[in-house]
PDB file of N, CA and C in Angstrom:
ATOM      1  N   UNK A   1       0.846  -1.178   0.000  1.00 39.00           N
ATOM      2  CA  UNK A   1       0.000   0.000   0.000  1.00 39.00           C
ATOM      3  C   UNK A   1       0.888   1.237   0.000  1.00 39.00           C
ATOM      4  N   UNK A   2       0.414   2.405  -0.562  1.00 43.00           N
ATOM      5  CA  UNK A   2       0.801   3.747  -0.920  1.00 43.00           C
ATOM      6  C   UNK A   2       0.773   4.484   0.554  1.00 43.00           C
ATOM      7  N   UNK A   3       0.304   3.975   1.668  1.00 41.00           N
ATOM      8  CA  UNK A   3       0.424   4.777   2.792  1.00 41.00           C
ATOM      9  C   UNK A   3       1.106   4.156   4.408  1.00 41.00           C
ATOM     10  N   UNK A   4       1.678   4.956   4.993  1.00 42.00           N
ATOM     11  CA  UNK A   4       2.703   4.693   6.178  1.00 42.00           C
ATOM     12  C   UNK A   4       1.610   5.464   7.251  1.00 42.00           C
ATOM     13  N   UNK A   5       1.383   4.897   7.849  1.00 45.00           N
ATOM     14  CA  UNK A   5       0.662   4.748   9.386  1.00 45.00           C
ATOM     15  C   UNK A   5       1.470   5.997  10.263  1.00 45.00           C
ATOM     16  N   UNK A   6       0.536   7.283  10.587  1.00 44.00           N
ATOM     17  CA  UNK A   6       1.339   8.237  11.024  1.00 44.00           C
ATOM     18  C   UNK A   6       1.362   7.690  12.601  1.00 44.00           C
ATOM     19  N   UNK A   7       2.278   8.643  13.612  1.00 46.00           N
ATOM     20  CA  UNK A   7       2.602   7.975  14.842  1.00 46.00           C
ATOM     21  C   UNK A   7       3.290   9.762  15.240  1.00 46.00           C
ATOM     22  N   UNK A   8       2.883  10.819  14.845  1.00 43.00           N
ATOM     23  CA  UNK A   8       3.772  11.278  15.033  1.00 43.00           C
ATOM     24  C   UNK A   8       2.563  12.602  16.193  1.00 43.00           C
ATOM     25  N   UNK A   9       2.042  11.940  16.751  1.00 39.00           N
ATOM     26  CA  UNK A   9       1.428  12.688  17.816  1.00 39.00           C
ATOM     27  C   UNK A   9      -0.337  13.580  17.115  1.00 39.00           C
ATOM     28  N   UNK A  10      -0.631  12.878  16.234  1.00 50.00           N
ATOM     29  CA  UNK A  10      -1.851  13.155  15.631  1.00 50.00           C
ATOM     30  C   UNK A  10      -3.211  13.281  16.785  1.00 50.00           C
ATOM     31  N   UNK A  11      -3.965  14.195  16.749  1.00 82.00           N
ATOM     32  CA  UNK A  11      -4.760  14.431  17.797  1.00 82.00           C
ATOM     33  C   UNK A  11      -6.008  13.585  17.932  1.00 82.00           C
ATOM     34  N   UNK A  12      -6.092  12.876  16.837  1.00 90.00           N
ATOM     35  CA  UNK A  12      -6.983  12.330  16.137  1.00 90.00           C
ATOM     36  C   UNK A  12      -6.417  10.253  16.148  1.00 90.00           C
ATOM     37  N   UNK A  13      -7.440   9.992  16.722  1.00 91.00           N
ATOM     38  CA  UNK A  13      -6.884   8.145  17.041  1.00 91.00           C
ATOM     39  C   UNK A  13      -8.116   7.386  16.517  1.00 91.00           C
ATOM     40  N   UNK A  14      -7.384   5.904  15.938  1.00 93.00           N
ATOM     41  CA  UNK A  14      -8.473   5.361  15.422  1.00 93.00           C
ATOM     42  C   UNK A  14      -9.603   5.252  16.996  1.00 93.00           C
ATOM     43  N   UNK A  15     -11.233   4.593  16.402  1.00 95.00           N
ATOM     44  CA  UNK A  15     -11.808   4.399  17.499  1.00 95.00           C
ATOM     45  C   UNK A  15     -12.783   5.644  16.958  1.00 95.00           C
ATOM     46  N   UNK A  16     -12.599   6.959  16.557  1.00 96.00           N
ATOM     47  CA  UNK A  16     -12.975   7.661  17.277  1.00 96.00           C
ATOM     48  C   UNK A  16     -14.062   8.278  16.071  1.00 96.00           C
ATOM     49  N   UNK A  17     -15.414   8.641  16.787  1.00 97.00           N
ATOM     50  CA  UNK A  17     -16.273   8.863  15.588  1.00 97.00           C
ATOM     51  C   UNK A  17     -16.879  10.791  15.620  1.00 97.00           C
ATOM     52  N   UNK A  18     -17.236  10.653  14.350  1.00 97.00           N
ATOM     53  CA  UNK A  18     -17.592  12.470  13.870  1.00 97.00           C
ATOM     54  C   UNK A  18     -18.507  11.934  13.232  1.00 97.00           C
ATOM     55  N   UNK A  19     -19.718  13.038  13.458  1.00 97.00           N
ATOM     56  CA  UNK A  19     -20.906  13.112  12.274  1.00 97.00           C
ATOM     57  C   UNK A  19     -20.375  14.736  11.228  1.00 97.00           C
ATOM     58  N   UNK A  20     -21.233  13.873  10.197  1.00 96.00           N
ATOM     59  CA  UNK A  20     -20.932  14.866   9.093  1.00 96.00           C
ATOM     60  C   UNK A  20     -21.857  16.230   9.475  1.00 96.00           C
ATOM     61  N   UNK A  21     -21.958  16.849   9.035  1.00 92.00           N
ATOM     62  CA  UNK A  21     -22.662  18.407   9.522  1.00 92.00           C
ATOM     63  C   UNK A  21     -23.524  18.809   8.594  1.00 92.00           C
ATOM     64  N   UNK A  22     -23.963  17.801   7.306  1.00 87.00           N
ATOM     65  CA  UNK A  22     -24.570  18.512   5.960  1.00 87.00           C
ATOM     66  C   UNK A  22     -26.109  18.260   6.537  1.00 87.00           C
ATOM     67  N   UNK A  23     -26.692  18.236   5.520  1.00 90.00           N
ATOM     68  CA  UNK A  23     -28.332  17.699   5.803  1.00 90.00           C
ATOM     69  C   UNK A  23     -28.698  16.947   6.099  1.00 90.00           C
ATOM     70  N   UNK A  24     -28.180  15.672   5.880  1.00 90.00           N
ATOM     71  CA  UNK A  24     -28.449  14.110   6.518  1.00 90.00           C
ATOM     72  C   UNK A  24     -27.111  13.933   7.496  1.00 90.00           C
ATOM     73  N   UNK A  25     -27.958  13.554   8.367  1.00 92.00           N
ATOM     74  CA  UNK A  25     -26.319  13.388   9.355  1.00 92.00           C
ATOM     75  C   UNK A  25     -25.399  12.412   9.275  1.00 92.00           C
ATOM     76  N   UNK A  26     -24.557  11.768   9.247  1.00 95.00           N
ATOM     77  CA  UNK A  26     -24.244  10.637   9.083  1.00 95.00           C
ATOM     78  C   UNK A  26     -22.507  10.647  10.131  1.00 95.00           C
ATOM     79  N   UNK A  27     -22.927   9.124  10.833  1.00 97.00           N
ATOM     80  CA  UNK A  27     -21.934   8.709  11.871  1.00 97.00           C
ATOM     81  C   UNK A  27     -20.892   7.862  11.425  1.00 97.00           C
ATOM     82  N   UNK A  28     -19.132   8.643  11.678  1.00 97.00           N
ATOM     83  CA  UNK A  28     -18.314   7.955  11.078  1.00 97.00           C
ATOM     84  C   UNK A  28     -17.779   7.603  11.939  1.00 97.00           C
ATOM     85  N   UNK A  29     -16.730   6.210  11.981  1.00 97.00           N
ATOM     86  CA  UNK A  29     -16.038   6.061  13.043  1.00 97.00           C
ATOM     87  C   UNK A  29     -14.171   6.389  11.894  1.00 97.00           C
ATOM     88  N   UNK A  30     -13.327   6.647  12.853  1.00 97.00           N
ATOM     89  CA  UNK A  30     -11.945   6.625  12.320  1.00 97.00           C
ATOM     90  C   UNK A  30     -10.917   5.270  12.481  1.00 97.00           C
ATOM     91  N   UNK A  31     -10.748   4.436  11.836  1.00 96.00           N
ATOM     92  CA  UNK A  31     -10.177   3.573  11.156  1.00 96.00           C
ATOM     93  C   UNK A  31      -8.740   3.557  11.441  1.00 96.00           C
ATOM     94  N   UNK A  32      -8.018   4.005  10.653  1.00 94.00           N
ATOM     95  CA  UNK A  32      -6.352   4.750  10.744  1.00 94.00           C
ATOM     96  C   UNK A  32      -6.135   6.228  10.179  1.00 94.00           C
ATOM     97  N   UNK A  33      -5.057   6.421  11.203  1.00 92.00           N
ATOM     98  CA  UNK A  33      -4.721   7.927  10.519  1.00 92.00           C
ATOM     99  C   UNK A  33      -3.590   7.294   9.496  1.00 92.00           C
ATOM    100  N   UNK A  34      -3.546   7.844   8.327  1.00 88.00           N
ATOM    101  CA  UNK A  34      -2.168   7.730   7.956  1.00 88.00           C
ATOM    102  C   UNK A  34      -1.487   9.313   6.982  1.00 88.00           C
ATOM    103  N   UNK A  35      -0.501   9.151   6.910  1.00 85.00           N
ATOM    104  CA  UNK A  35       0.295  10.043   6.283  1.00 85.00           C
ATOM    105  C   UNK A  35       1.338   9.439   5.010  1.00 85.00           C
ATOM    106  N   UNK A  36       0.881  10.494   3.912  1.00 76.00           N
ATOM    107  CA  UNK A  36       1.094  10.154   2.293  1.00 76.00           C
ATOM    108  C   UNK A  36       2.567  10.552   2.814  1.00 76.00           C
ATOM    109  N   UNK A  37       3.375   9.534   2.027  1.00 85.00           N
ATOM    110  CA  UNK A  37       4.736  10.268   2.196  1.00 85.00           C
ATOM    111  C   UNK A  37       4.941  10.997   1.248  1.00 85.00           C
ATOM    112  N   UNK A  38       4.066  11.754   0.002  1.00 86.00           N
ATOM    113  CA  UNK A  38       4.285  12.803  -0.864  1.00 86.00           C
ATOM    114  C   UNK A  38       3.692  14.090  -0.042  1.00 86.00           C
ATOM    115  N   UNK A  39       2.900  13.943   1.335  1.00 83.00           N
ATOM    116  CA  UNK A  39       2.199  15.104   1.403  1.00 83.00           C
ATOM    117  C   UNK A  39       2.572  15.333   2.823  1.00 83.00           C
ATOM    118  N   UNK A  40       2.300  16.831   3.504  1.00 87.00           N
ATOM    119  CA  UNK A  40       3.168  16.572   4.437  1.00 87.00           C
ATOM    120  C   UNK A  40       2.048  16.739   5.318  1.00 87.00           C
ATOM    121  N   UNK A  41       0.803  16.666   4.886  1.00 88.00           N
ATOM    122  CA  UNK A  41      -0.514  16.761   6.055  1.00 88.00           C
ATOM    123  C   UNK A  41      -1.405  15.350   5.801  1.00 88.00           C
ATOM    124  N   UNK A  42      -1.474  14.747   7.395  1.00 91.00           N
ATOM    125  CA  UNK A  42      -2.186  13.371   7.558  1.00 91.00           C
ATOM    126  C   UNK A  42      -3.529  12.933   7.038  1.00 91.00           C
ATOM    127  N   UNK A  43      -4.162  12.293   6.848  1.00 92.00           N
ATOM    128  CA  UNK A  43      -5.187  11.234   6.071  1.00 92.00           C
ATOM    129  C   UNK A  43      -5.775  10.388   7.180  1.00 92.00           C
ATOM    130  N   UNK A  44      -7.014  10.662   7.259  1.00 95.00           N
ATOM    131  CA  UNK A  44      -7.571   9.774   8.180  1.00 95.00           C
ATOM    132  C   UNK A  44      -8.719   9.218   7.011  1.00 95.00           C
ATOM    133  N   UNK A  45      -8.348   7.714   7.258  1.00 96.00           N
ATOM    134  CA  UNK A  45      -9.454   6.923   6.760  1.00 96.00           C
ATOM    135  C   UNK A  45     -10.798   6.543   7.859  1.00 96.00           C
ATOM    136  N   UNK A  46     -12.213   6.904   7.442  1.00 97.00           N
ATOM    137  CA  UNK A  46     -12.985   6.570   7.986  1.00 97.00           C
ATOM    138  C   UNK A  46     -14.103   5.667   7.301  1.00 97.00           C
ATOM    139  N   UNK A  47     -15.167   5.289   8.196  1.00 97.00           N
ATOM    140  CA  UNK A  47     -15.705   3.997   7.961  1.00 97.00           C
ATOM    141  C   UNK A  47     -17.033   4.302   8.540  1.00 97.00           C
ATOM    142  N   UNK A  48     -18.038   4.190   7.933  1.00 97.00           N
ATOM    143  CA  UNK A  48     -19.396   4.722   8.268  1.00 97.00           C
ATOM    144  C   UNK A  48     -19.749   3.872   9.054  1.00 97.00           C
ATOM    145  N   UNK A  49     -20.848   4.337  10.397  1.00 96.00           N
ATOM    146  CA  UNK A  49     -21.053   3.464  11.159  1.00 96.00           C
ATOM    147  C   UNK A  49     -22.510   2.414  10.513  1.00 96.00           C
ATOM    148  N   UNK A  50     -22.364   1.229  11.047  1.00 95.00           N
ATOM    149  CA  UNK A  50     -23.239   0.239  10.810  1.00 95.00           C
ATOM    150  C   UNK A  50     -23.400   0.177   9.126  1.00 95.00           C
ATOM    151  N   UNK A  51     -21.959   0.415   8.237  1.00 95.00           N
ATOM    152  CA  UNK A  51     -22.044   0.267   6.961  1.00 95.00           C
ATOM    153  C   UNK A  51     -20.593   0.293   6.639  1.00 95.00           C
ATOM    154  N   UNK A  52     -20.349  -0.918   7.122  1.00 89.00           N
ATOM    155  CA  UNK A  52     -18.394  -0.832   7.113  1.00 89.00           C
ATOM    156  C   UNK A  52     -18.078  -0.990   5.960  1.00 89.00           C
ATOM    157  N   UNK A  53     -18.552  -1.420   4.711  1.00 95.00           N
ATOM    158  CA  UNK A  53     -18.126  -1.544   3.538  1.00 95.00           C
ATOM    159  C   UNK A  53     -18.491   0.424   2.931  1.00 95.00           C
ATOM    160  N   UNK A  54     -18.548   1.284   3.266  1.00 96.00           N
ATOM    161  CA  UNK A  54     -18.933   2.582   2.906  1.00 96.00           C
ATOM    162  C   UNK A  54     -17.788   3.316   3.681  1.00 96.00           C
ATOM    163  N   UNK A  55     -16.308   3.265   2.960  1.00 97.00           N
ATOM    164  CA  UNK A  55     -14.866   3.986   3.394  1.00 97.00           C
ATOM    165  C   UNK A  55     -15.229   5.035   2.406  1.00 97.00           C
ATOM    166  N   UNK A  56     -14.189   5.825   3.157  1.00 95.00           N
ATOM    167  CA  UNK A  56     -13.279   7.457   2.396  1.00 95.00           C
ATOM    168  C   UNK A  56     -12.235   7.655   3.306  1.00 95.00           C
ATOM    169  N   UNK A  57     -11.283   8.262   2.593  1.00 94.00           N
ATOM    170  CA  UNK A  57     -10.012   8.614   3.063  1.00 94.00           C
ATOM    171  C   UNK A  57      -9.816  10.203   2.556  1.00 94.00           C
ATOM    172  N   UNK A  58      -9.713  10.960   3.977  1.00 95.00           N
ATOM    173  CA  UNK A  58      -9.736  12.462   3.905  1.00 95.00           C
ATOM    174  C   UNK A  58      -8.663  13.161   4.447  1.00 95.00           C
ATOM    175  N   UNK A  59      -8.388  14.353   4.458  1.00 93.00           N
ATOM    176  CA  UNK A  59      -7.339  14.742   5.143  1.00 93.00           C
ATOM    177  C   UNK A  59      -7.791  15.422   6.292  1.00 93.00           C
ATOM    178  N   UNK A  60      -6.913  14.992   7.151  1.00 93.00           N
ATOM    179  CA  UNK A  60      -7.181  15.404   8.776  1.00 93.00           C
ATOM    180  C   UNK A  60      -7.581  16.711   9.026  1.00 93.00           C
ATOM    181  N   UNK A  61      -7.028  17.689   7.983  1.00 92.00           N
ATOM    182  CA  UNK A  61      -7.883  18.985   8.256  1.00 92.00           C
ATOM    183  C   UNK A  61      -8.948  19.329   8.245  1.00 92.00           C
ATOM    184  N   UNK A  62      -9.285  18.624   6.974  1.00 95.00           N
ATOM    185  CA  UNK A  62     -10.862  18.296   6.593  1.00 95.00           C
ATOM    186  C   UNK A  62     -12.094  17.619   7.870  1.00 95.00           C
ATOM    187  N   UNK A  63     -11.143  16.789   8.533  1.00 95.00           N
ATOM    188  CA  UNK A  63     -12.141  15.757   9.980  1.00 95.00           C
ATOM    189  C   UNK A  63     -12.153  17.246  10.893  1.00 95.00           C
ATOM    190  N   UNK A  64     -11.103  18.291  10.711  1.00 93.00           N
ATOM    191  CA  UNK A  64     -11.621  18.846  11.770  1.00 93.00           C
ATOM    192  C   UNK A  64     -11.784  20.380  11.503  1.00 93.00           C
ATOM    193  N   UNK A  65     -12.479  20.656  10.024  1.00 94.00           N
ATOM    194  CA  UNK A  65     -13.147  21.628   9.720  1.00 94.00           C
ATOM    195  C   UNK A  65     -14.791  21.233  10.192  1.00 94.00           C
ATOM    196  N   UNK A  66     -15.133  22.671  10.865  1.00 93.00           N
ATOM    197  CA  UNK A  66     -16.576  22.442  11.397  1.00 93.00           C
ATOM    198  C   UNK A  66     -17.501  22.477  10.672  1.00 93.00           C
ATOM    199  N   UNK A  67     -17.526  22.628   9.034  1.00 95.00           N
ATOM    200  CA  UNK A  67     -18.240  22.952   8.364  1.00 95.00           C
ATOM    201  C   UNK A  67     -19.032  21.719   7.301  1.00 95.00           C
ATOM    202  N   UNK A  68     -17.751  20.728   7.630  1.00 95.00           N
ATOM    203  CA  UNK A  68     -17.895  18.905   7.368  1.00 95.00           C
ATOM    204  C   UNK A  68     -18.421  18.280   8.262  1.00 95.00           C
ATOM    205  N   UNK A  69     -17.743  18.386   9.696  1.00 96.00           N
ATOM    206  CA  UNK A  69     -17.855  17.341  10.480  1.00 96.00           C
ATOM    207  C   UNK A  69     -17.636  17.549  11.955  1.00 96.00           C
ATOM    208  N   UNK A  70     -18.479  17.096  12.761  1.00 95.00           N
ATOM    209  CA  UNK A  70     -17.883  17.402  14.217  1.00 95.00           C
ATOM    210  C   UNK A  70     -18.094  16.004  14.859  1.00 95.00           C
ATOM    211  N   UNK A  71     -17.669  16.122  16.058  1.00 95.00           N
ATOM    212  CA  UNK A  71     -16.982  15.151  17.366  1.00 95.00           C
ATOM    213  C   UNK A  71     -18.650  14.773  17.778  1.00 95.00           C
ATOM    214  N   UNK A  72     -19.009  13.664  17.783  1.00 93.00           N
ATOM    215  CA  UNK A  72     -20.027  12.989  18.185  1.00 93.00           C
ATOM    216  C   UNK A  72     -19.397  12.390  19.658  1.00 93.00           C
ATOM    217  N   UNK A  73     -19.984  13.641  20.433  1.00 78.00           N
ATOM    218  CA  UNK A  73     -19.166  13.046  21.617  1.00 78.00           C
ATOM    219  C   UNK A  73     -20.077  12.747  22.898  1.00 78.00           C
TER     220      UNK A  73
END
């Protein structure tokens, strides 16, 4: 695979779930963070809840722009 498993103090750990913020809500859980070694900002792959075959892989800035997604906490 094209991606290396970041470790480098990411705030963000698998386990951990965000709903999207658009019109339909929808509950993700986070999978792995990883980091492109062409890019120098991390990738968190997530995994929709109760629909594990329904992945995307985004960039970590993106999980924690409020305008996508917030902390289902």
């Amino acid at each position: 695979m094209w991606f290396k498993k970041s470790g480098s103090g990411d705030d963000v750990a698998a386990g951990q779930r965000f709903r999207s913020t658009g019109p339909t809500t929808i509950l993700w859980e986070v999978s792995v963070v990883y980091r492109h070694p062409w890019e120098p900002t991390p990738h968190v792959r997530l995994q929709r809840v109760g629909v594990p075959s329904d992945v995307k892989t985004i960039a970590l800035a993106t999980l924690h722009d409020e305008r996508y997604f917030a902390p289902a906490g």
